[in-house]
Short mmCIF file of C-alpha atoms and ligand atoms in Angstrom, two decimals:
data_model
loop_
_atom_site.label_atom_id
_atom_site.label_comp_id
_atom_site.label_asym_id
_atom_site.label_seq_id
_atom_site.Cartn_x
_atom_site.Cartn_y
_atom_site.Cartn_z
CA MET H 1 157.20 146.84 102.44
CA LEU H 2 160.40 146.48 104.37
CA VAL H 3 162.76 143.66 102.95
CA SER H 4 166.17 141.61 105.28
CA ALA H 5 169.20 142.92 104.80
CA LYS H 6 170.07 139.73 103.41
CA GLU H 7 170.06 139.96 99.45
CA MET H 8 171.39 143.81 99.71
CA LEU H 9 174.03 142.65 101.52
CA LYS H 10 175.11 139.89 99.59
CA LYS H 11 174.66 141.88 96.67
CA ALA H 12 177.45 144.55 98.15
CA LYS H 13 179.64 142.16 99.23
CA ALA H 14 180.20 140.94 95.28
CA GLY H 15 180.16 144.10 94.44
CA LYS H 16 181.96 145.33 96.53
CA TYR H 17 180.50 148.20 98.34
CA ALA H 18 178.82 148.65 101.64
CA VAL H 19 175.22 149.73 102.63
CA GLY H 20 174.70 152.53 105.34
CA GLN H 21 173.05 152.08 108.54
CA PHE H 22 171.35 155.08 109.45
CA ASN H 23 170.19 155.31 112.98
CA ILE H 24 167.04 157.18 113.71
CA ASN H 25 165.34 158.80 116.30
CA ASN H 26 162.16 160.50 115.23
CA LEU H 27 160.17 161.05 112.31
CA GLU H 28 162.39 163.87 110.52
CA TRP H 29 165.30 161.23 110.81
CA THR H 30 163.44 158.76 109.06
CA LYS H 31 161.73 160.97 106.61
CA ALA H 32 165.00 162.25 105.83
CA VAL H 33 166.81 159.23 105.38
CA LEU H 34 164.34 157.34 103.42
CA ALA H 35 163.74 160.79 101.44
CA THR H 36 167.63 160.33 100.43
CA ALA H 37 167.89 156.66 99.87
CA GLN H 38 164.84 156.75 97.17
CA GLU H 39 166.83 160.44 95.61
CA MET H 40 170.16 158.09 95.08
CA ASN H 41 168.52 154.81 94.23
CA SER H 42 170.54 153.56 97.01
CA PRO H 43 169.66 150.41 99.62
CA VAL H 44 169.59 151.46 102.52
CA ILE H 45 169.07 150.02 106.44
CA LEU H 46 166.87 152.01 109.66
CA GLY H 47 168.82 150.91 112.70
CA VAL H 48 167.28 151.76 115.47
CA SER H 49 169.10 151.36 119.29
CA GLU H 50 166.86 150.09 122.41
CA GLY H 51 166.90 153.58 123.35
CA ALA H 52 165.86 155.05 120.51
CA GLY H 53 163.13 152.70 120.46
CA LYS H 54 162.32 153.16 123.95
CA TYR H 55 162.36 157.50 122.96
CA MET H 56 159.72 156.51 119.80
CA THR H 57 157.35 155.17 122.74
CA GLY H 58 158.48 151.75 121.53
CA PHE H 59 159.20 149.00 118.69
CA LYS H 60 155.97 149.09 117.41
CA THR H 61 155.19 152.77 116.93
CA VAL H 62 158.13 152.69 114.80
CA VAL H 63 157.17 149.88 112.40
CA GLY H 64 153.87 151.63 112.17
CA MET H 65 155.81 155.08 111.67
CA VAL H 66 158.58 153.39 108.68
CA ASN H 67 155.65 151.48 106.95
CA GLY H 68 153.30 154.18 106.74
CA MET H 69 155.93 156.85 105.40
CA MET H 70 156.95 153.84 102.77
CA GLU H 71 153.72 154.06 101.78
CA GLU H 72 153.19 157.42 101.75
CA MET H 73 156.64 158.31 100.30
CA LYS H 74 156.16 156.07 97.64
CA ILE H 75 159.43 154.42 98.68
CA THR H 76 160.94 151.13 96.11
CA VAL H 77 164.55 150.91 97.01
CA PRO H 78 164.97 148.11 99.28
CA VAL H 79 165.15 149.17 103.17
CA ALA H 80 165.34 147.20 106.12
CA LEU H 81 164.32 148.24 109.71
CA HIS H 82 167.05 146.78 112.07
CA LEU H 83 167.48 146.45 116.05
CA ASP H 84 170.92 147.93 116.70
CA HIS H 85 172.73 146.25 119.90
CA GLY H 86 169.85 144.13 120.63
CA THR H 87 169.75 142.54 123.90
CA TYR H 88 168.18 139.06 123.90
CA GLU H 89 164.98 140.48 125.03
CA GLY H 90 164.74 143.47 122.59
CA CYS H 91 165.81 141.31 119.61
CA LEU H 92 162.70 139.03 120.83
CA LYS H 93 160.51 142.15 120.69
CA CYS H 94 161.82 143.41 117.20
CA VAL H 95 161.02 140.60 115.94
CA GLU H 96 157.23 140.38 117.27
CA ALA H 97 156.86 143.81 116.21
CA GLY H 98 157.13 143.71 113.03
CA PHE H 99 160.90 144.68 112.02
CA SER H 100 163.02 142.85 108.98
CA SER H 101 166.28 142.55 110.34
CA ILE H 102 167.96 142.55 114.08
CA MET H 103 171.28 142.61 115.73
CA PHE H 104 172.06 140.94 118.83
CA ASP H 105 175.31 142.16 120.58
CA GLY H 106 176.32 139.30 122.77
CA SER H 107 179.90 140.75 122.25
CA HIS H 108 180.03 141.31 126.58
CA TYR H 109 179.28 137.40 126.83
CA PRO H 110 181.37 134.77 127.36
CA ILE H 111 182.25 133.73 123.81
CA GLU H 112 179.70 130.29 124.51
CA GLU H 113 176.76 132.30 125.46
CA ASN H 114 177.55 134.55 122.92
CA VAL H 115 177.78 131.56 120.61
CA ALA H 116 174.24 129.53 122.05
CA LYS H 117 172.34 132.68 122.25
CA THR H 118 173.16 134.18 118.45
CA ARG H 119 172.10 130.09 117.88
CA GLU H 120 168.49 130.50 119.38
CA LEU H 121 167.85 133.54 117.17
CA VAL H 122 169.19 132.40 113.99
CA ASP H 123 166.78 129.89 114.11
CA ILE H 124 163.90 132.47 114.60
CA CYS H 125 164.97 134.61 112.05
CA GLU H 126 165.61 131.95 109.53
CA LYS H 127 161.34 131.04 110.13
CA LYS H 128 160.49 134.53 109.44
CA GLY H 129 163.17 135.27 106.66
CA MET H 130 164.25 138.43 109.19
CA SER H 131 168.17 139.09 108.87
CA LEU H 132 170.26 138.64 111.80
CA GLU H 133 173.65 140.42 112.60
CA ALA H 134 175.99 139.52 115.50
CA GLU H 135 178.90 140.47 117.27
CA VAL H 136 182.35 139.68 118.08
CA GLY H 137 184.83 142.21 119.88
CA SER H 138 183.38 145.06 121.51
CA ILE H 139 182.95 148.29 119.69
CA GLY H 140 184.40 150.81 121.65
CA GLY H 141 182.57 153.67 122.99
CA GLU H 142 179.83 154.52 124.39
CA GLU H 143 175.61 154.59 122.36
CA ASP H 144 173.24 154.71 123.94
CA GLY H 145 173.92 153.07 126.92
CA VAL H 146 175.76 150.23 125.55
CA VAL H 147 179.41 150.48 126.66
CA GLY H 148 182.39 148.62 124.89
CA ALA H 149 185.74 148.35 125.73
CA GLY H 150 186.82 148.11 121.68
CA GLU H 151 189.00 145.45 121.73
CA CYS H 152 190.37 143.55 118.46
CA ALA H 153 187.95 140.49 117.78
CA ASP H 154 189.62 136.83 117.50
CA PRO H 155 189.03 135.91 114.12
CA LYS H 156 188.72 131.85 115.19
CA GLU H 157 185.50 133.34 117.52
CA CYS H 158 184.55 135.06 114.32
CA LYS H 159 184.39 132.50 112.03
CA GLU H 160 182.68 130.09 114.99
CA ILE H 161 179.43 132.61 115.09
CA ALA H 162 179.50 133.26 111.43
CA ASP H 163 179.26 129.38 110.89
CA LEU H 164 175.77 129.58 112.97
CA GLY H 165 173.97 131.17 109.77
CA VAL H 166 174.14 134.86 110.72
CA THR H 167 173.40 136.76 107.85
CA MET H 168 175.93 139.58 108.87
CA LEU H 169 178.78 140.04 111.24
CA ALA H 170 180.40 142.55 113.67
CA ALA H 171 183.90 142.33 114.23
CA GLY H 172 185.59 144.92 116.81
CA ILE H 173 188.85 145.95 114.74
CA GLY H 174 189.23 149.02 116.55
CA ASN H 175 186.53 151.05 116.05
CA ILE H 176 184.73 153.10 118.44
CA HIS H 177 180.85 154.51 118.53
CA GLY H 178 181.00 158.27 118.60
CA LYS H 179 183.83 161.04 117.75
CA TYR H 180 187.43 159.20 117.13
CA PRO H 181 189.93 160.29 119.73
CA GLU H 182 193.03 162.56 118.74
CA ASN H 183 195.23 159.94 119.69
CA TRP H 184 193.33 156.65 118.05
CA LYS H 185 195.08 154.52 116.49
CA GLY H 186 192.77 153.66 113.15
CA LEU H 187 191.17 150.42 112.17
CA SER H 188 192.86 147.61 113.07
CA PHE H 189 193.05 145.98 108.81
CA GLU H 190 195.02 142.78 109.95
CA THR H 191 192.25 141.92 111.93
CA LEU H 192 189.68 142.77 109.60
CA ALA H 193 191.48 140.55 106.65
CA ALA H 194 192.19 137.96 109.22
CA VAL H 195 188.18 137.99 109.94
CA GLN H 196 187.28 137.97 106.03
CA GLU H 197 190.01 134.85 105.60
CA LEU H 198 188.05 132.98 107.62
CA THR H 199 184.90 133.93 107.45
CA GLY H 200 184.29 133.82 103.32
CA ASP H 201 181.43 135.77 101.60
CA MET H 202 180.16 136.75 104.93
CA PRO H 203 179.03 140.54 105.24
CA LEU H 204 181.45 142.68 107.28
CA VAL H 205 179.35 145.17 109.58
CA LEU H 206 182.12 148.64 110.07
CA HIS H 207 180.28 150.32 113.59
CA GLY H 208 181.29 153.61 114.54
CA GLY H 209 181.31 155.44 111.19
CA THR H 210 181.34 158.74 112.20
CA GLY H 211 184.76 160.16 112.13
CA ILE H 212 186.68 157.20 109.68
CA PRO H 213 189.01 158.48 107.18
CA GLU H 214 187.51 158.14 103.69
CA ASP H 215 190.49 156.19 102.80
CA MET H 216 190.25 154.01 105.61
CA ILE H 217 186.74 153.74 104.57
CA LYS H 218 187.57 152.41 101.05
CA LYS H 219 190.14 150.13 102.58
CA ALA H 220 187.58 148.39 104.42
CA ILE H 221 185.48 147.95 101.97
CA SER H 222 187.88 146.22 100.09
CA LEU H 223 188.51 143.70 102.57
CA GLY H 224 184.75 142.95 103.39
CA VAL H 225 182.88 145.44 104.81
CA ALA H 226 179.72 145.76 103.48
CA LYS H 227 177.61 147.55 105.71
CA ILE H 228 178.60 150.48 107.62
CA ASN H 229 176.56 152.00 110.73
CA VAL H 230 176.64 155.79 111.01
CA ASN H 231 174.70 157.83 113.58
CA THR H 232 176.17 159.91 115.52
CA GLU H 233 177.60 162.22 111.96
CA CYS H 234 173.54 163.42 111.47
CA GLN H 235 173.30 163.74 114.92
CA LEU H 236 176.23 166.51 114.58
CA SER H 237 174.65 167.80 111.55
CA PHE H 238 171.04 168.24 112.61
CA ALA H 239 172.10 169.85 115.70
CA ALA H 240 174.48 172.46 114.18
CA ALA H 241 171.69 173.36 111.39
CA THR H 242 169.77 174.22 114.15
CA ARG H 243 171.72 176.09 116.42
CA GLU H 244 172.66 178.09 113.34
CA TYR H 245 168.68 178.81 112.70
CA ILE H 246 168.34 179.66 115.88
CA GLU H 247 171.41 181.54 116.65
CA ALA H 248 170.52 183.33 113.30
CA GLY H 249 167.28 184.57 115.16
CA LYS H 250 165.14 182.71 112.59
CA ASP H 251 162.65 181.18 115.24
CA LEU H 252 161.98 184.20 116.32
CA GLN H 253 161.13 186.03 112.93
CA GLY H 254 156.88 185.25 111.71
CA LYS H 255 156.11 181.50 112.16
CA GLY H 256 160.01 180.52 112.18
CA PHE H 257 158.94 178.77 115.75
CA ASP H 258 156.66 176.76 113.86
CA PRO H 259 158.18 173.11 114.62
CA ARG H 260 157.81 172.25 110.79
CA LYS H 261 160.06 175.08 110.41
CA LEU H 262 162.28 175.08 112.89
CA LEU H 263 163.14 171.73 112.02
CA ALA H 264 163.82 171.92 108.36
CA PRO H 265 167.79 172.73 107.80
CA GLY H 266 168.58 169.54 110.91
CA THR H 267 166.55 167.62 108.20
CA GLU H 268 168.10 168.84 105.57
CA ALA H 269 171.50 168.71 107.06
CA ILE H 270 170.74 164.74 108.05
CA LYS H 271 169.86 164.64 104.13
CA ALA H 272 172.99 166.48 103.12
CA THR H 273 175.36 163.56 105.45
CA VAL H 274 173.29 160.78 104.02
CA LYS H 275 173.95 161.58 100.28
CA GLU H 276 177.48 162.13 101.30
CA LYS H 277 178.05 158.37 103.05
CA MET H 278 175.95 157.35 100.18
CA GLU H 279 178.47 158.40 97.65
CA LEU H 280 181.39 157.31 99.58
CA PHE H 281 180.02 153.97 100.88
CA GLY H 282 179.20 153.29 96.84
CA SER H 283 176.00 152.20 97.14
CA VAL H 284 173.86 154.83 94.73
CA ASN H 285 172.55 153.37 92.56
CA LYS H 286 172.52 149.94 93.90
CA ALA H 287 168.70 149.86 94.54
P1 LIG I 301 178.65 156.23 115.43
O1 LIG I 301 177.79 156.76 116.18
O2 LIG I 301 180.12 156.54 115.77
O3 LIG I 301 178.57 156.63 113.68
O4 LIG I 301 178.46 154.69 115.32
C1 LIG I 301 177.35 154.00 115.26
C2 LIG I 301 176.51 152.87 115.08
O5 LIG I 301 178.30 152.18 115.16
C3 LIG I 301 175.65 152.16 115.13
O6 LIG I 301 175.17 151.05 115.53
#
């Protein structure tokens, strides 16, 4: 059964490790992430962007697929199904569809509006026993049409949003979705420390997990990050393994064109990436 991300993140924050959010796109992705979480005995958050939800024909399909897989695969580790960078309307749709967690990305609104909309969603999530992630200070780069300037969050605004009773808080600290540019200045640990100072026990969320060097990941966890989002890195691993299969001409050998064969190396590559991240984040055996 899907769970809210509340307990797993509370434990992660207290235990100084982070739970990975891995974005899913289809059946192979979901299967790979769930199988790895179970194998690693790790809690996990399945992230679904609005674009990915649409691709999979809608949030209800996603809920049906994930619930079905959890049962058929006998998944016993804690799994949260979470909307990534949701609009207000998208959040309501996911509540209705049976997600166990949502993110409302109000970072592009003036702070008063972000507060007002987040407050309404806090009430809804409390009634449903769901977890809610809010965002202050946009994450840079582009993810599924969500474009952010990448500014650093104002710690006082973070406190204002945290005090509304959200479950976890994403604060922009110079992180970017997708690959980091050559001239990236790195994460602003100054901002992160100031946010953690004001928000205390609130689990903080680090978006843009792809390509952040290991030492920065570890330092971010030591400063209160309890959830780390990874999307692009699984896409890159999947694409590289699929390319290798095709370039080696394996789709032309025997029944190598069968999608179950053609997509297998990519699926295995996602598993390897997820495993590596769970080890780095410290969530192995924390189920
Ligand atoms: P990356 O694609 O950079 O890993 O970011 C993922 C993310 O933050 C999802 O919200």
